[in-house]
């Protein structure tokens, strides 16, 4: 939880490296481009960390898109409430509910895009306890951005 708060604060201070967007998989470009800058930066850092660690294409794509289910309207207070008290946050309105459920929403979006079951599963599980090596690698990549 503290890591997620630090991550949010850091993203508010540093802009994303936009030069990497042109090298992203085509399916991901419009999604990444539509994300708020803090989420875009986190997605790009996670992507680069997994890619540089030698992860295969599917896991790298899952890392890039793992937060695509976050609502664009989410504000800092939604993020803080979801990190500190997700059960309470989910009762604070539509945006807060969507933010708390963003892993499942992102998995649904990945399914709609026709992405693989593996990518869908990694996205769906990214806030649960890691259950396999994909989950552990994604968690490590996220922590590299904390």
PDB file of C-alpha atoms in Angstrom:
ATOM      1  CA  UNK A   1       0.000   0.000   0.000  1.00  0.00           C
ATOM      2  CA  UNK A   2       2.780   2.461   0.886  1.00  0.00           C
ATOM      3  CA  UNK A   3       4.544   1.490  -2.356  1.00  0.00           C
ATOM      4  CA  UNK A   4       1.437   2.397  -4.353  1.00  0.00           C
ATOM      5  CA  UNK A   5       1.192   5.791  -2.630  1.00  0.00           C
ATOM      6  CA  UNK A   6       4.869   6.506  -3.336  1.00  0.00           C
ATOM      7  CA  UNK A   7       4.355   5.441  -6.936  1.00  0.00           C
ATOM      8  CA  UNK A   8       1.399   7.824  -7.321  1.00  0.00           C
ATOM      9  CA  UNK A   9       3.394  10.724  -5.862  1.00  0.00           C
ATOM     10  CA  UNK A  10       6.381  10.000  -8.101  1.00  0.00           C
ATOM     11  CA  UNK A  11       4.200   9.913 -11.195  1.00  0.00           C
ATOM     12  CA  UNK A  12       2.848  13.343 -10.367  1.00  0.00           C
ATOM     13  CA  UNK A  13       6.380  14.743 -10.422  1.00  0.00           C
ATOM     14  CA  UNK A  14       7.873  13.122 -13.524  1.00  0.00           C
ATOM     15  CA  UNK A  15       6.496  13.065 -17.066  1.00  0.00           C
ATOM     16  CA  UNK A  16       6.524   9.996 -19.304  1.00  0.00           C
ATOM     17  CA  UNK A  17       9.085   9.241 -21.983  1.00  0.00           C
ATOM     18  CA  UNK A  18       6.853   9.717 -25.020  1.00  0.00           C
ATOM     19  CA  UNK A  19       9.521   8.551 -27.493  1.00  0.00           C
ATOM     20  CA  UNK A  20       8.814   4.920 -26.659  1.00  0.00           C
ATOM     21  CA  UNK A  21       5.150   5.123 -27.762  1.00  0.00           C
ATOM     22  CA  UNK A  22       6.032   4.815 -31.459  1.00  0.00           C
ATOM     23  CA  UNK A  23       7.706   1.447 -30.775  1.00  0.00           C
ATOM     24  CA  UNK A  24       4.743  -0.052 -28.914  1.00  0.00           C
ATOM     25  CA  UNK A  25       2.588  -2.847 -30.347  1.00  0.00           C
ATOM     26  CA  UNK A  26      -0.083  -1.309 -32.600  1.00  0.00           C
ATOM     27  CA  UNK A  27      -2.964  -2.582 -30.442  1.00  0.00           C
ATOM     28  CA  UNK A  28      -1.554  -0.730 -27.429  1.00  0.00           C
ATOM     29  CA  UNK A  29      -0.830   2.698 -28.939  1.00  0.00           C
ATOM     30  CA  UNK A  30      -4.327   4.226 -28.739  1.00  0.00           C
ATOM     31  CA  UNK A  31      -4.864   2.799 -25.255  1.00  0.00           C
ATOM     32  CA  UNK A  32      -1.592   4.186 -23.935  1.00  0.00           C
ATOM     33  CA  UNK A  33      -2.149   7.526 -25.682  1.00  0.00           C
ATOM     34  CA  UNK A  34      -5.548   7.916 -23.994  1.00  0.00           C
ATOM     35  CA  UNK A  35      -4.250   7.247 -20.468  1.00  0.00           C
ATOM     36  CA  UNK A  36      -3.637  10.065 -18.001  1.00  0.00           C
ATOM     37  CA  UNK A  37       0.065  10.936 -17.947  1.00  0.00           C
ATOM     38  CA  UNK A  38       0.748   9.270 -14.587  1.00  0.00           C
ATOM     39  CA  UNK A  39      -0.789   5.962 -15.722  1.00  0.00           C
ATOM     40  CA  UNK A  40       0.915   6.219 -19.123  1.00  0.00           C
ATOM     41  CA  UNK A  41       4.284   6.750 -17.472  1.00  0.00           C
ATOM     42  CA  UNK A  42       3.752   3.758 -15.167  1.00  0.00           C
ATOM     43  CA  UNK A  43       2.692   1.578 -18.124  1.00  0.00           C
ATOM     44  CA  UNK A  44       5.772   2.576 -20.125  1.00  0.00           C
ATOM     45  CA  UNK A  45       8.162   1.974 -17.225  1.00  0.00           C
ATOM     46  CA  UNK A  46       6.584  -1.435 -16.547  1.00  0.00           C
ATOM     47  CA  UNK A  47       6.797  -2.274 -20.265  1.00  0.00           C
ATOM     48  CA  UNK A  48      10.454  -1.248 -20.497  1.00  0.00           C
ATOM     49  CA  UNK A  49      11.384  -3.088 -17.295  1.00  0.00           C
ATOM     50  CA  UNK A  50       9.840  -6.355 -18.504  1.00  0.00           C
ATOM     51  CA  UNK A  51      11.277  -5.969 -22.009  1.00  0.00           C
ATOM     52  CA  UNK A  52      14.757  -5.225 -20.668  1.00  0.00           C
ATOM     53  CA  UNK A  53      14.515  -8.244 -18.336  1.00  0.00           C
ATOM     54  CA  UNK A  54      13.940 -10.508 -21.342  1.00  0.00           C
ATOM     55  CA  UNK A  55      10.242 -11.235 -20.805  1.00  0.00           C
ATOM     56  CA  UNK A  56       8.423 -12.639 -23.816  1.00  0.00           C
ATOM     57  CA  UNK A  57       6.098 -10.555 -25.983  1.00  0.00           C
ATOM     58  CA  UNK A  58       2.855 -11.595 -24.249  1.00  0.00           C
ATOM     59  CA  UNK A  59       4.068 -10.772 -20.752  1.00  0.00           C
ATOM     60  CA  UNK A  60       5.518  -7.460 -21.938  1.00  0.00           C
ATOM     61  CA  UNK A  61       2.138  -6.606 -23.511  1.00  0.00           C
ATOM     62  CA  UNK A  62       0.312  -7.583 -20.302  1.00  0.00           C
ATOM     63  CA  UNK A  63       2.667  -5.342 -18.328  1.00  0.00           C
ATOM     64  CA  UNK A  64       2.057  -2.467 -20.699  1.00  0.00           C
ATOM     65  CA  UNK A  65      -1.727  -2.788 -20.534  1.00  0.00           C
ATOM     66  CA  UNK A  66      -2.217  -3.982 -16.947  1.00  0.00           C
ATOM     67  CA  UNK A  67      -3.805  -0.698 -15.808  1.00  0.00           C
ATOM     68  CA  UNK A  68      -5.876   0.064 -18.906  1.00  0.00           C
ATOM     69  CA  UNK A  69      -9.089  -0.545 -16.945  1.00  0.00           C
ATOM     70  CA  UNK A  70      -8.536   2.502 -14.741  1.00  0.00           C
ATOM     71  CA  UNK A  71     -11.168   5.170 -15.422  1.00  0.00           C
ATOM     72  CA  UNK A  72      -9.779   8.250 -17.179  1.00  0.00           C
ATOM     73  CA  UNK A  73     -11.705  10.455 -14.737  1.00  0.00           C
ATOM     74  CA  UNK A  74      -9.890   9.080 -11.670  1.00  0.00           C
ATOM     75  CA  UNK A  75      -8.386  11.748  -9.459  1.00  0.00           C
ATOM     76  CA  UNK A  76      -5.733  11.530  -6.787  1.00  0.00           C
ATOM     77  CA  UNK A  77      -8.307  10.993  -4.042  1.00  0.00           C
ATOM     78  CA  UNK A  78      -9.729   7.969  -5.912  1.00  0.00           C
ATOM     79  CA  UNK A  79      -6.238   6.484  -6.089  1.00  0.00           C
ATOM     80  CA  UNK A  80      -5.490   7.115  -2.432  1.00  0.00           C
ATOM     81  CA  UNK A  81      -8.876   5.792  -1.277  1.00  0.00           C
ATOM     82  CA  UNK A  82      -8.484   2.645  -3.403  1.00  0.00           C
ATOM     83  CA  UNK A  83      -4.987   2.019  -2.026  1.00  0.00           C
ATOM     84  CA  UNK A  84      -5.906   2.617   1.619  1.00  0.00           C
ATOM     85  CA  UNK A  85      -9.448   1.247   1.839  1.00  0.00           C
ATOM     86  CA  UNK A  86     -10.733  -0.405  -1.338  1.00  0.00           C
ATOM     87  CA  UNK A  87     -13.921  -1.673   0.330  1.00  0.00           C
ATOM     88  CA  UNK A  88     -14.857   1.839   1.382  1.00  0.00           C
ATOM     89  CA  UNK A  89     -13.650   3.407  -1.867  1.00  0.00           C
ATOM     90  CA  UNK A  90     -15.905   1.154  -3.911  1.00  0.00           C
ATOM     91  CA  UNK A  91     -18.905   2.808  -2.211  1.00  0.00           C
ATOM     92  CA  UNK A  92     -17.810   6.357  -3.076  1.00  0.00           C
ATOM     93  CA  UNK A  93     -19.317   6.600  -6.546  1.00  0.00           C
ATOM     94  CA  UNK A  94     -18.937   5.207 -10.040  1.00  0.00           C
ATOM     95  CA  UNK A  95     -15.368   6.370 -10.717  1.00  0.00           C
ATOM     96  CA  UNK A  96     -14.119   5.026  -7.388  1.00  0.00           C
ATOM     97  CA  UNK A  97     -15.880   1.686  -8.027  1.00  0.00           C
ATOM     98  CA  UNK A  98     -14.336   1.482 -11.492  1.00  0.00           C
ATOM     99  CA  UNK A  99     -10.916   2.323 -10.093  1.00  0.00           C
ATOM    100  CA  UNK A 100     -11.135  -0.416  -7.456  1.00  0.00           C
ATOM    101  CA  UNK A 101     -12.265  -2.907 -10.139  1.00  0.00           C
ATOM    102  CA  UNK A 102      -9.758  -1.766 -12.776  1.00  0.00           C
ATOM    103  CA  UNK A 103      -7.968  -5.132 -13.003  1.00  0.00           C
ATOM    104  CA  UNK A 104     -11.196  -6.909 -13.943  1.00  0.00           C
ATOM    105  CA  UNK A 105     -12.242  -4.052 -16.246  1.00  0.00           C
ATOM    106  CA  UNK A 106      -8.844  -4.188 -17.943  1.00  0.00           C
ATOM    107  CA  UNK A 107      -9.152  -7.951 -18.419  1.00  0.00           C
ATOM    108  CA  UNK A 108     -12.564  -7.435 -20.047  1.00  0.00           C
ATOM    109  CA  UNK A 109     -11.062  -4.811 -22.351  1.00  0.00           C
ATOM    110  CA  UNK A 110      -8.205  -7.172 -23.256  1.00  0.00           C
ATOM    111  CA  UNK A 111     -10.747  -9.901 -24.039  1.00  0.00           C
ATOM    112  CA  UNK A 112     -12.680  -7.469 -26.264  1.00  0.00           C
ATOM    113  CA  UNK A 113      -9.432  -6.677 -28.108  1.00  0.00           C
ATOM    114  CA  UNK A 114      -8.927 -10.387 -28.785  1.00  0.00           C
ATOM    115  CA  UNK A 115      -5.758 -10.651 -26.706  1.00  0.00           C
ATOM    116  CA  UNK A 116      -4.558 -14.036 -25.488  1.00  0.00           C
ATOM    117  CA  UNK A 117      -5.913 -15.776 -22.398  1.00  0.00           C
ATOM    118  CA  UNK A 118      -2.483 -15.397 -20.826  1.00  0.00           C
ATOM    119  CA  UNK A 119      -2.471 -11.598 -21.254  1.00  0.00           C
ATOM    120  CA  UNK A 120      -6.062 -11.405 -19.992  1.00  0.00           C
ATOM    121  CA  UNK A 121      -5.195 -13.490 -16.924  1.00  0.00           C
ATOM    122  CA  UNK A 122      -2.120 -11.472 -15.983  1.00  0.00           C
ATOM    123  CA  UNK A 123      -4.108  -8.235 -16.244  1.00  0.00           C
ATOM    124  CA  UNK A 124      -7.000  -9.682 -14.205  1.00  0.00           C
ATOM    125  CA  UNK A 125      -4.707 -10.899 -11.415  1.00  0.00           C
ATOM    126  CA  UNK A 126      -2.286  -7.994 -11.104  1.00  0.00           C
ATOM    127  CA  UNK A 127      -3.600  -6.847  -7.708  1.00  0.00           C
ATOM    128  CA  UNK A 128      -3.940 -10.337  -6.245  1.00  0.00           C
ATOM    129  CA  UNK A 129      -1.209 -12.352  -4.581  1.00  0.00           C
ATOM    130  CA  UNK A 130       1.087 -13.652  -7.347  1.00  0.00           C
ATOM    131  CA  UNK A 131       0.081 -17.170  -8.387  1.00  0.00           C
ATOM    132  CA  UNK A 132       2.673 -17.930 -11.066  1.00  0.00           C
ATOM    133  CA  UNK A 133       5.929 -16.688 -12.574  1.00  0.00           C
ATOM    134  CA  UNK A 134       4.117 -14.215 -14.861  1.00  0.00           C
ATOM    135  CA  UNK A 135       2.436 -12.594 -11.872  1.00  0.00           C
ATOM    136  CA  UNK A 136       5.715 -12.451  -9.950  1.00  0.00           C
ATOM    137  CA  UNK A 137       7.569 -10.885 -12.891  1.00  0.00           C
ATOM    138  CA  UNK A 138       4.864  -8.258 -13.382  1.00  0.00           C
ATOM    139  CA  UNK A 139       4.864  -7.474  -9.652  1.00  0.00           C
ATOM    140  CA  UNK A 140       8.659  -7.053  -9.718  1.00  0.00           C
ATOM    141  CA  UNK A 141       8.412  -4.748 -12.739  1.00  0.00           C
ATOM    142  CA  UNK A 142       5.760  -2.650 -10.993  1.00  0.00           C
ATOM    143  CA  UNK A 143       7.952  -2.393  -7.900  1.00  0.00           C
ATOM    144  CA  UNK A 144      10.811  -1.165 -10.057  1.00  0.00           C
ATOM    145  CA  UNK A 145       8.607   1.855 -10.721  1.00  0.00           C
ATOM    146  CA  UNK A 146       7.748   2.443  -7.051  1.00  0.00           C
TER     147      UNK A 146
END
